[in-house]
Coordinates of N, CA and C in Angstrom, one line a residue:
X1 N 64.0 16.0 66.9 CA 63.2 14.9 66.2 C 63.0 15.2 64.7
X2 N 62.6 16.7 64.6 CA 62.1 17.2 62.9 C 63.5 18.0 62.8
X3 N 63.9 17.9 61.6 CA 64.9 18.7 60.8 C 64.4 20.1 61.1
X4 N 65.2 21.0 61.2 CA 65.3 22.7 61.0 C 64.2 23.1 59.8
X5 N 64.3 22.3 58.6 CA 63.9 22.5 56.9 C 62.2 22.2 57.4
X6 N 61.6 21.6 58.5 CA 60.6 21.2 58.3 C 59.5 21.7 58.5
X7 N 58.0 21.6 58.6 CA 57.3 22.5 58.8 C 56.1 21.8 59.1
X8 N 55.3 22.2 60.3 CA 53.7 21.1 60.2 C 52.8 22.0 59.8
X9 N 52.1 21.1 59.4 CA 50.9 21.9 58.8 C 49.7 20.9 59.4
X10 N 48.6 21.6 59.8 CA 47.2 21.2 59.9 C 46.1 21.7 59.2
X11 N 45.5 20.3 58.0 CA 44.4 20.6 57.5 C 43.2 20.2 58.0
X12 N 42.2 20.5 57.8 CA 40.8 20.1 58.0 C 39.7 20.2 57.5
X13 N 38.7 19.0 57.5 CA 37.1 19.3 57.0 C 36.5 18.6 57.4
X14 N 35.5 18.8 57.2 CA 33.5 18.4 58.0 C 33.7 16.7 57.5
X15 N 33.5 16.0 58.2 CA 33.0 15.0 58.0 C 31.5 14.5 58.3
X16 N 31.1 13.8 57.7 CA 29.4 13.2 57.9 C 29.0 13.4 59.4
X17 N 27.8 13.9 59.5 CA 27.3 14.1 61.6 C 27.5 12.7 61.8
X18 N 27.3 11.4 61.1 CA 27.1 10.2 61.5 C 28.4 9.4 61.8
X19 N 29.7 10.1 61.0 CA 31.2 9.3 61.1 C 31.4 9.6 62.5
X20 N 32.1 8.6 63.4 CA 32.6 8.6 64.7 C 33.5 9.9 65.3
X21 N 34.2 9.6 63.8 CA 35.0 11.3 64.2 C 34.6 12.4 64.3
X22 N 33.3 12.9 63.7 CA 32.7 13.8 63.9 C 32.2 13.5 65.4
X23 N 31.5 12.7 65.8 CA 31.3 13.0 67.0 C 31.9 13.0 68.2
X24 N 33.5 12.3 68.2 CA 34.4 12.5 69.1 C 35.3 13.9 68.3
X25 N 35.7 14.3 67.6 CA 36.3 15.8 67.5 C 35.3 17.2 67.1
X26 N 34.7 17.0 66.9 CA 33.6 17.5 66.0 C 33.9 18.2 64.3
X27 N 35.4 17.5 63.9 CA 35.9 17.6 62.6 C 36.8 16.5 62.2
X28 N 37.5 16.7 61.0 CA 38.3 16.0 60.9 C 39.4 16.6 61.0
X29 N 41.0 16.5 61.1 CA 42.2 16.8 61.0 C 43.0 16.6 60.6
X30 N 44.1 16.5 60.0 CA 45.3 15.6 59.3 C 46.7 16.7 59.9
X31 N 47.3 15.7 60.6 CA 48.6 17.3 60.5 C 49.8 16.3 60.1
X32 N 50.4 17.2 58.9 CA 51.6 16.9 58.1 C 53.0 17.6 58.6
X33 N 53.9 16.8 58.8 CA 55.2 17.6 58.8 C 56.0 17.1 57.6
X34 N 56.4 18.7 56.9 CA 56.5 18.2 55.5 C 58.3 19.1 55.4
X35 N 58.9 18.6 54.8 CA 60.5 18.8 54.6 C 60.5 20.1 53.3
X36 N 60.6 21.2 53.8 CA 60.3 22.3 52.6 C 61.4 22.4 51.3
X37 N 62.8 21.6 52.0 CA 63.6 21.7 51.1 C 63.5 20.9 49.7
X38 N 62.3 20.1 50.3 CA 61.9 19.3 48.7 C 60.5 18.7 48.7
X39 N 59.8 19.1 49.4 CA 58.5 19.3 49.7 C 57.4 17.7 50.0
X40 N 58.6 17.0 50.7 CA 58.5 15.7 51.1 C 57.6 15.8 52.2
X41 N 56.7 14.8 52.3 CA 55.9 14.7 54.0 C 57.0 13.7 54.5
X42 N 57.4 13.5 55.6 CA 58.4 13.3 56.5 C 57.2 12.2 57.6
X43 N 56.4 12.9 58.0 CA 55.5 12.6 59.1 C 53.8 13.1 58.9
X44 N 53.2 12.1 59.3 CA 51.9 12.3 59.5 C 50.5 11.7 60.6
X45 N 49.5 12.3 60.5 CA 48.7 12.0 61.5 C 47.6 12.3 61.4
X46 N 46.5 11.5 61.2 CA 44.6 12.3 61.4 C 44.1 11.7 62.8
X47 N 43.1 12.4 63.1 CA 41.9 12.8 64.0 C 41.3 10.9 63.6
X48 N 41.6 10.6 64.9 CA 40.4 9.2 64.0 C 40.3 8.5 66.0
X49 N 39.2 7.4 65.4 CA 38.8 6.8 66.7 C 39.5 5.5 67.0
X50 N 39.9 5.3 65.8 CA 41.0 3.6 65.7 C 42.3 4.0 65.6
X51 N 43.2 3.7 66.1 CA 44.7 3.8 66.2 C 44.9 3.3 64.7
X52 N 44.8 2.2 64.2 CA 45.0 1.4 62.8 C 44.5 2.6 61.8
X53 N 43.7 3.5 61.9 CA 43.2 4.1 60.8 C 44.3 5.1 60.6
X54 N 44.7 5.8 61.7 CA 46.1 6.7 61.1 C 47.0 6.5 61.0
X55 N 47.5 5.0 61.4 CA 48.3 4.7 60.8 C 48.7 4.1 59.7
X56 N 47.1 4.1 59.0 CA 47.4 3.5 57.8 C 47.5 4.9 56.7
X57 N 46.9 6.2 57.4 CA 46.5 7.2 56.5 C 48.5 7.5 56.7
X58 N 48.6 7.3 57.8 CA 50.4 8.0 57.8 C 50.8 7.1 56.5
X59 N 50.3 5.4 56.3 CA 51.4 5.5 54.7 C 51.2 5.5 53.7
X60 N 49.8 6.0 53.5 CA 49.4 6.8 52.4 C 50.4 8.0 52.2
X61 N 50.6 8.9 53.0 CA 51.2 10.0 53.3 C 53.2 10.1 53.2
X62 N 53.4 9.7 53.8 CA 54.9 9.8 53.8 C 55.7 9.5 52.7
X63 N 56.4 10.0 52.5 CA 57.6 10.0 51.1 C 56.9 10.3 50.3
X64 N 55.2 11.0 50.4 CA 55.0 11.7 49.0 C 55.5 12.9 48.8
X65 N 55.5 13.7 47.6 CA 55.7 15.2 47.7 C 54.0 16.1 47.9
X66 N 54.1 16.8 49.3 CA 52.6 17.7 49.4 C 52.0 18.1 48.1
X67 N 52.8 18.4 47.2 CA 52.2 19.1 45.7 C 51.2 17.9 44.7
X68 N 51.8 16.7 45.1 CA 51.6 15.9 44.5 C 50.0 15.2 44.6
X69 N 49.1 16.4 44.6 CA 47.8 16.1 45.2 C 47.1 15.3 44.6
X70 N 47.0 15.3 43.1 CA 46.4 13.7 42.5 C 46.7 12.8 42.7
X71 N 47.9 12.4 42.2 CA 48.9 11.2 43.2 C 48.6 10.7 44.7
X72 N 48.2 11.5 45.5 CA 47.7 10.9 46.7 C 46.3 10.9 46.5
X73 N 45.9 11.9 45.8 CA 44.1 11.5 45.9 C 44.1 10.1 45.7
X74 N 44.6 10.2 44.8 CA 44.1 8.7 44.1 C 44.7 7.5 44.6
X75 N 45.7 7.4 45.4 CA 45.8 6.9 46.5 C 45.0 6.6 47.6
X76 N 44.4 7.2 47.9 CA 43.0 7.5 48.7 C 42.1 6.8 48.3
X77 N 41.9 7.3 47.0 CA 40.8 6.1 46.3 C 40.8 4.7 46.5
X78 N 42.1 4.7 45.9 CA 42.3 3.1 45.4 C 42.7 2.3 47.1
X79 N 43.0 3.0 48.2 CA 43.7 1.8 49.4 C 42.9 2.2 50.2
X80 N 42.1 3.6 50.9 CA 41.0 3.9 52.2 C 39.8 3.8 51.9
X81 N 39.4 2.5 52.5 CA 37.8 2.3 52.0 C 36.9 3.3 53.2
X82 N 37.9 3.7 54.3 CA 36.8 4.1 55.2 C 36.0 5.3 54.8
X83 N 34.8 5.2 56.0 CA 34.0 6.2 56.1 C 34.2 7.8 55.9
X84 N 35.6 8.1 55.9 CA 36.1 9.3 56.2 C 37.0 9.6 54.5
X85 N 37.0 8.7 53.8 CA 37.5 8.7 52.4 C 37.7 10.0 51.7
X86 N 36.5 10.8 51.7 CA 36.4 12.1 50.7 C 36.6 13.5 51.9
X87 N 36.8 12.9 52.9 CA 36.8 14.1 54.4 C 38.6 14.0 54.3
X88 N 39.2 13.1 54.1 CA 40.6 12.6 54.3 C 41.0 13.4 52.7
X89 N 41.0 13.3 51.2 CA 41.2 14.1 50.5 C 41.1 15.6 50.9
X90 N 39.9 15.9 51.4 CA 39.4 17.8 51.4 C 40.1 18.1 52.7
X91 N 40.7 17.4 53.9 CA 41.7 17.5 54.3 C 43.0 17.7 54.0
X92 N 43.1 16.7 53.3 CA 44.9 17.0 52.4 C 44.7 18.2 52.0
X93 N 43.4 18.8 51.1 CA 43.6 19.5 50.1 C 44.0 20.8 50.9
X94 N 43.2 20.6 52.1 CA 43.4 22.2 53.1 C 44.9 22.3 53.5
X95 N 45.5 21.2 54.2 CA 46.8 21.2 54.5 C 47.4 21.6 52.9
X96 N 47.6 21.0 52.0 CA 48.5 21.6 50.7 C 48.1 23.1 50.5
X97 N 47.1 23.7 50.9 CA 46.3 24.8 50.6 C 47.4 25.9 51.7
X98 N 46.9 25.1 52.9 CA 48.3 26.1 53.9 C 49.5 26.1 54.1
X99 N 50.2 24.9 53.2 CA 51.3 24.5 53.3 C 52.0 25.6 51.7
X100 N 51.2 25.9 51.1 CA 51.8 26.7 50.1 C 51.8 27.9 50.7
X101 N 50.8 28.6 51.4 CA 50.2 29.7 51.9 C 52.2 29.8 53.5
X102 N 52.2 29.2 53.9 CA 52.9 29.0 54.7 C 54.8 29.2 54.3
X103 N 54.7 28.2 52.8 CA 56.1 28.9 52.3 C 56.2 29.9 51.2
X104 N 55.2 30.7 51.3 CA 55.4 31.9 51.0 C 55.1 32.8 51.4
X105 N 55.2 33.0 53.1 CA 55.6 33.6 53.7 C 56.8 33.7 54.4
X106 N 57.5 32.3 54.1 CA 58.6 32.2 55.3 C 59.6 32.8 53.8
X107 N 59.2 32.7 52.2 CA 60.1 33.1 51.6 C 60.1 34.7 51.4
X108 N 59.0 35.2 51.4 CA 58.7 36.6 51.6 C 59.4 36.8 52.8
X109 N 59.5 36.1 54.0 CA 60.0 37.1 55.5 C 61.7 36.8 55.1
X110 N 62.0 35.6 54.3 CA 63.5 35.8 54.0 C 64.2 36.6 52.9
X111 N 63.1 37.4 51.9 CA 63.8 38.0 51.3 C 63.8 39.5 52.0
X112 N 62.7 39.6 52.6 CA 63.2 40.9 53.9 C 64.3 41.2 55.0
X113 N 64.5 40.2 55.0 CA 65.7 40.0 56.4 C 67.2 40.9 55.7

């Protein structure tokens, strides 16, 4: 289904005790499958209680590049009015956070090999 090149990543953060997602996950979640060879999101998915809500966050997400974190913030801004708006950035931010952390280790384990 995912290319060889690809990689998922899961970020996360606290959302409000009062957003629904908090109380059915008890966090938030976003997991990205992102194409390392050009650091494309390919695929995506959050933690939500409405089916419509991730799939709108999946097209915020797809065909950006992960690096390109203002560019989506601000996408965020401007198209997710929901409750989870600034929980949905500090999620990205985690996922970009581990997604860097993640290829540099697979390039460190390749220049060992």
């Amino acid at each position: 289904m995912f290319d060889k090149d690809t990689i998922y990543i899961v970020g996360d953060a606290q959302s409000s005790s009062n957003n629904p997602i908090t109380q059915q996950f008890s966090a938030f979640f976003i997991g990205l499958v992102v194409d390392t060879s050009n650091d494309k999101i390919v695929d995506a998915a959050c933690s939500s209680t409405v089916q419509l809500t991730s799939d709108f966050a999946r097209s915020i997400f797809i065909g950006h590049s992960i690096m390109a974190s203002e560019e989506i913030g601000e996408e965020i801004r401007f198209r997710y009015f929901g409750s989870s708006q600034k929980t949905l950035i500090a999620a990205f931010k985690d996922a970009q956070k581990k997604y860097k952390q993640a290829v540099s280790t697979r390039n460190n384990a390749t220049v060992t090999k």
